[in-house]
Short mmCIF file of C-alpha atoms and ligand atoms in Angstrom, two decimals:
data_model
loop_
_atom_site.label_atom_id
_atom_site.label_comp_id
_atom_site.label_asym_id
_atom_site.label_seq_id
_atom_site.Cartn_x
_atom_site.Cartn_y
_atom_site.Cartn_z
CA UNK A 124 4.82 35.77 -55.49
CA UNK A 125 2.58 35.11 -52.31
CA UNK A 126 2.07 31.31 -51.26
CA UNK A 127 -0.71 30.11 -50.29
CA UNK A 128 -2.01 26.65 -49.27
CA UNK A 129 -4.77 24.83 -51.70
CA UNK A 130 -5.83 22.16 -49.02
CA UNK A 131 -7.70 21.87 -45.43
CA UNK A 132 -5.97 18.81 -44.18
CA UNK A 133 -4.69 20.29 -40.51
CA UNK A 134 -2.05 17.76 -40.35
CA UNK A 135 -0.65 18.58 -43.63
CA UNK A 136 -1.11 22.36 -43.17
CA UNK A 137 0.47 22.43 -39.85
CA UNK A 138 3.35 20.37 -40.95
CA UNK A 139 3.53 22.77 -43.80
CA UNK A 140 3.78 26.12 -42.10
CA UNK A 141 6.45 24.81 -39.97
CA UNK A 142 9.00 24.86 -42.71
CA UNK A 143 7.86 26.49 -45.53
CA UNK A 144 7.27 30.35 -46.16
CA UNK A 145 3.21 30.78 -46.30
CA UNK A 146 1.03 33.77 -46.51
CA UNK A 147 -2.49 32.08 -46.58
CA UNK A 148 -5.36 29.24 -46.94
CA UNK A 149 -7.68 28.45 -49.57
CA UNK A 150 -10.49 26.04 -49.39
CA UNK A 151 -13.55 25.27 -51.71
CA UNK A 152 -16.25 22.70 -51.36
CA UNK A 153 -14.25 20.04 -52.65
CA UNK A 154 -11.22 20.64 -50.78
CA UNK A 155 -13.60 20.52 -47.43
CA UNK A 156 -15.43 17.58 -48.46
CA UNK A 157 -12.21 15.40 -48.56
CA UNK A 158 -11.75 16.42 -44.59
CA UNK A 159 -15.28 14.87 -43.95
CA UNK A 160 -15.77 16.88 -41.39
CA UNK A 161 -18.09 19.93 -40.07
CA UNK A 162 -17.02 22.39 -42.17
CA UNK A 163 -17.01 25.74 -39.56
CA UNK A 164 -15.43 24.20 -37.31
CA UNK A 165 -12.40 23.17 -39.40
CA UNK A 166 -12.38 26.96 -41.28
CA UNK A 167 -12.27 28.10 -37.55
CA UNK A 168 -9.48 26.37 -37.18
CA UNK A 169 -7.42 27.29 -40.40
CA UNK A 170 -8.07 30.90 -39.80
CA UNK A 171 -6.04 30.61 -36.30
CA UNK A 172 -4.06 28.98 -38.33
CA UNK A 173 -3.19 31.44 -41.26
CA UNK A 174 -5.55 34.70 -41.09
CA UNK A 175 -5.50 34.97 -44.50
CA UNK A 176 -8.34 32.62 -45.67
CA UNK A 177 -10.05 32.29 -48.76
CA UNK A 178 -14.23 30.34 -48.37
CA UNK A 179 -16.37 29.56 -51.58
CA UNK A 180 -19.66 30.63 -51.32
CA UNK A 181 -22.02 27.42 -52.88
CA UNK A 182 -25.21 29.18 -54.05
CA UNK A 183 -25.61 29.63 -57.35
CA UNK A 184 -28.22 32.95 -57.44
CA UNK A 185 -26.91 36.72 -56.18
CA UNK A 186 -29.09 36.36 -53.35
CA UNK A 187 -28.12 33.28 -51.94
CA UNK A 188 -24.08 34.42 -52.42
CA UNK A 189 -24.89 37.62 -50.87
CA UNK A 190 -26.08 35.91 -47.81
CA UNK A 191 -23.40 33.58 -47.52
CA UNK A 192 -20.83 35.65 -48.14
CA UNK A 193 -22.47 37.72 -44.81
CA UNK A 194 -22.82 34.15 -43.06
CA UNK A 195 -19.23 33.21 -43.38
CA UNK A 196 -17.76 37.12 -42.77
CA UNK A 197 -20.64 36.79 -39.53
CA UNK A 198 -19.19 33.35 -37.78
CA UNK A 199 -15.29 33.53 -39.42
CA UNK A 200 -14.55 37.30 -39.48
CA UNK A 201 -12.27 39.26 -42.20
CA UNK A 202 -12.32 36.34 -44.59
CA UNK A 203 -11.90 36.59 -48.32
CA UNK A 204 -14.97 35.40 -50.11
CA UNK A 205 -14.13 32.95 -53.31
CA UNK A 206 -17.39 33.61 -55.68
CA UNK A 207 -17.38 31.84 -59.08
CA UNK A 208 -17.42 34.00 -62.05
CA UNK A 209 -21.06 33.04 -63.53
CA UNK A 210 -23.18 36.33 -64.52
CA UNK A 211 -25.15 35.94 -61.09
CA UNK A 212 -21.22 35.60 -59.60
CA UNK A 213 -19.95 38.78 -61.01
CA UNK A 214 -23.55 40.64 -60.36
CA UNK A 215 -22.65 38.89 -56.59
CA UNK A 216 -18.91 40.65 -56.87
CA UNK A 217 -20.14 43.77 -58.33
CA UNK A 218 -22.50 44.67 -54.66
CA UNK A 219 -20.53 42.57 -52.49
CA UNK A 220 -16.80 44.19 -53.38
CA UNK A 221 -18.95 47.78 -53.20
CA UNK A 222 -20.17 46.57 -49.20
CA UNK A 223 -16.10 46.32 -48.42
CA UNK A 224 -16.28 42.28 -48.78
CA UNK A 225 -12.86 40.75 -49.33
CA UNK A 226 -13.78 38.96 -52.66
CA UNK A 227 -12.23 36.30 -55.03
CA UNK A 228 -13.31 35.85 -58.55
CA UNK A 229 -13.13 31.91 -58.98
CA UNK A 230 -13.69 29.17 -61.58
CA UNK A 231 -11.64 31.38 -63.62
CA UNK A 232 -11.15 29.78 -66.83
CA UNK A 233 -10.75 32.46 -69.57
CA UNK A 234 -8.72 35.86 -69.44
CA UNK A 235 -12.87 37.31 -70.07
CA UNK A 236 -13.65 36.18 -66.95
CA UNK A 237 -10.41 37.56 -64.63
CA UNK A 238 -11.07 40.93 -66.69
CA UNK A 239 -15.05 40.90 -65.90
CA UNK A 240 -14.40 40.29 -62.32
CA UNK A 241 -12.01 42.86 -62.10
CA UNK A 242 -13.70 45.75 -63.39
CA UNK A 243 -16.27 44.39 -60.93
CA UNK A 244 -13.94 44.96 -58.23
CA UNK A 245 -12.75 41.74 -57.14
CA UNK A 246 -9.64 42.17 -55.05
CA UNK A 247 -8.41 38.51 -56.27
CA UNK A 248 -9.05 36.11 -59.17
CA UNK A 249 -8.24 32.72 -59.02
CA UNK A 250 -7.49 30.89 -62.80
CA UNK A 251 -7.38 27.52 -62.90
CA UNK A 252 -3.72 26.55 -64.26
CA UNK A 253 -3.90 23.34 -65.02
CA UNK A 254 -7.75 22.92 -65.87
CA UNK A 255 -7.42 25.46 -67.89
CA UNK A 256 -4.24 23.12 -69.66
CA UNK A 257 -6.40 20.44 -69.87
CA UNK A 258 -9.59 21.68 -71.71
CA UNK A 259 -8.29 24.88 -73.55
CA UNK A 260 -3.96 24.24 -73.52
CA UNK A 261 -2.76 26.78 -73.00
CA UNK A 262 -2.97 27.90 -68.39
CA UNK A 263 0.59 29.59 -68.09
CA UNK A 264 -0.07 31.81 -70.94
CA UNK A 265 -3.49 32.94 -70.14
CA UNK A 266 -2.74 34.19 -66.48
CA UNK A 267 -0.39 36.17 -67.92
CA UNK A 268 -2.39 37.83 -70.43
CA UNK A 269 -4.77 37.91 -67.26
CA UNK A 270 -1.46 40.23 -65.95
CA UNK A 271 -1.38 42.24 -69.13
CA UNK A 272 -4.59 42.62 -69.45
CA UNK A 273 -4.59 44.10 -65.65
CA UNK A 274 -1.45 46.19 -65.90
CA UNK A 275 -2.60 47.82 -69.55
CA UNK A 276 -5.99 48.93 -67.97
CA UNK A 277 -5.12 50.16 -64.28
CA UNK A 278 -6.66 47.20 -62.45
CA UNK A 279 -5.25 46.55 -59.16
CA UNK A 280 -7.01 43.12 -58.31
CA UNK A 281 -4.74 40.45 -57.76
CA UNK A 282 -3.85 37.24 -59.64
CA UNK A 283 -3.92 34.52 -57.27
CA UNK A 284 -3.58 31.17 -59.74
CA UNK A 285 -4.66 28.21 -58.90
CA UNK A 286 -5.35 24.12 -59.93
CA UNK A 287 -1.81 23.47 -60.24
CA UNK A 288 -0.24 19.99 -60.54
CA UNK A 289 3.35 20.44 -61.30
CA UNK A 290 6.18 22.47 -59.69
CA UNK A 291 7.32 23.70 -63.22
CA UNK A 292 3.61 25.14 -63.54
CA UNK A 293 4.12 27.59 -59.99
CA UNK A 294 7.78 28.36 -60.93
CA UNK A 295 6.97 29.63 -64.60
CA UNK A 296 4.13 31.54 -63.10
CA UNK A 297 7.07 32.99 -60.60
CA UNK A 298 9.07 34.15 -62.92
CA UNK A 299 6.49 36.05 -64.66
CA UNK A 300 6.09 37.64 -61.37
CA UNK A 301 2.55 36.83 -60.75
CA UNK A 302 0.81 38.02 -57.38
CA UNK A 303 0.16 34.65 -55.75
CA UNK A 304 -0.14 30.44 -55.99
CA UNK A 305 -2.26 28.68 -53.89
CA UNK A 306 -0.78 25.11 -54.37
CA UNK A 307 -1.97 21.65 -53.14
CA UNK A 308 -0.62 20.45 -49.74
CA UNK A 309 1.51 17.39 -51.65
CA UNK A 310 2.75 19.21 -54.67
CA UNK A 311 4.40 22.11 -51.86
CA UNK A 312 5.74 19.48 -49.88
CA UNK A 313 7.83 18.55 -52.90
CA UNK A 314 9.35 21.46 -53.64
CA UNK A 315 12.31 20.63 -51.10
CA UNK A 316 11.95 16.87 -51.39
CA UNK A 317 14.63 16.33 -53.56
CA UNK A 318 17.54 12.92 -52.97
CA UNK A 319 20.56 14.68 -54.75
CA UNK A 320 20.00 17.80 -52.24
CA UNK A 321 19.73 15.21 -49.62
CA UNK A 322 22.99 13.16 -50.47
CA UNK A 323 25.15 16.64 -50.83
CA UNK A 324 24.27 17.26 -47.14
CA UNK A 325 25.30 13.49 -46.16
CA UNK A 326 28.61 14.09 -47.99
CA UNK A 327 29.41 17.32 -46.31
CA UNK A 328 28.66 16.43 -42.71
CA UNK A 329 31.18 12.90 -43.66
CA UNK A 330 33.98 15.07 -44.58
CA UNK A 331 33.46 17.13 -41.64
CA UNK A 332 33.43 13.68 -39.34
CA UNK A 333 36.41 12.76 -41.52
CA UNK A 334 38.20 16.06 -40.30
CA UNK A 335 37.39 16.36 -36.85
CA UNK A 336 35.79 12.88 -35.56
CA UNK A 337 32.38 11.89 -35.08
CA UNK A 338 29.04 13.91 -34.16
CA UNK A 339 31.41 16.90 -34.25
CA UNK A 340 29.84 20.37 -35.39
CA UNK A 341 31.39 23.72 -36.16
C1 E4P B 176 -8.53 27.24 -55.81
O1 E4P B 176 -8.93 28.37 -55.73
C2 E4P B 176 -9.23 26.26 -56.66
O2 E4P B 176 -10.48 25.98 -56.10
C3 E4P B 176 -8.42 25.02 -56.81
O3 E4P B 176 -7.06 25.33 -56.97
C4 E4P B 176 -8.89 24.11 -57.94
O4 E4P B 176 -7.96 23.08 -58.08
P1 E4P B 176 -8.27 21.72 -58.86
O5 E4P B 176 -8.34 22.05 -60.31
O6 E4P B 176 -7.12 20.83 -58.55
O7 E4P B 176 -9.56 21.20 -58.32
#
């Protein structure tokens, strides 16, 4: 499973990659809006960052997608193009993913949805784990009929799941062996975060200390 980052807070992101094994960046309107900031120059930014970076389109019509999805390919380059899976959305996937646009099927919420986009040609869809928990019960188990559903009828676009607020959420999702997460900033940083881990080390280097003296090393 690929890793990806669900915020746009540099500091975060920067103190993220650092560390922690990540293949990419995705953003959507409310994810930028919390950085208050203009929002090109901060995607610039996150693409020099991580190249692989996912940008929601905001219009709701196939025209006004289309030329967004142009506009952000035009002043960001090879970017993948997060388009939310309405009828004028997949209509937007179906001409866009034909053009050679990187796209992402998003505001996935049912497994009708992920398989609509994909026949449309969406290289990625993104469910939404934990929304999906929340109004309907059951995220974990729809992305992977989303996987079933793609490996029983050939389809090669990618599951990249997303809205996750636990670590037990990602890690189930890993062990089905699903394509990518894109998690918040937070929730990543406490995957390691853990005191028991923490007071193992302590004990170790002690007994070393113990052994050898002080500040000594191997
Ligand atoms: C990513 O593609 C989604 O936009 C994001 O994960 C939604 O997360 P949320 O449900 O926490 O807003």
């Amino acid at each position: 499973m690929k890793i990806l980052i669900d915020s746009a807070n540099l500091e975060k992101i920067n103190h993220i990659v650092k560390y922690f094994p990540i293949d990419g960046i995705t953003t959507n309107p409310s994810i930028l809006c919390k950085e208050n900031t203009e929002p090109y120059e901060l995607l610039e930014k996150l693409k020099q960052i991580k190249d692989l970076l996912f940008v929601q389109a905001i219009s709701k019509d196939f025209d006004g997608m289309v030329e967004e999805a142009k506009r952000i390919t035009d002043k960001l380059g090879d970017v993948v193009i997060k388009i939310p899976v309405t009828d004028e959305g997949l209509r937007a996937i179906k001409h866009l993913s034909a053009q050679g646009y990187h796209t992402c099927g998003t505001a996935i919420y049912t497994e009708e949805q992920a398989f609509m986009a994909a026949l449309a040609g969406a290289e990625y869809v993104a469910p939404y784990v934990n929304r999906i928990e929340k109004f309907y019960g059951d995220g974990i188990g729809t992305v992977k009929n989303i996987q079933e559903i793609y490996k029983n009828n050939n389809l090669k676009t990618k599951i990249l799941a997303a809205s996750f607020k636990r670590n037990d959420q990602v890690m189930a999702l890993a062990k089905a062996g699903v394509d990518a997460a894109t998690i918040p900033a937070d929730l990543l940083i406490n995957f390691i975060h853990n005191k028991d881990v923490d007071e193992a080390v302590d004990a170790f280097v002690n007994d070393f200390y113990k052994l050898v003296g002080p500040n000594s090393t191997m």
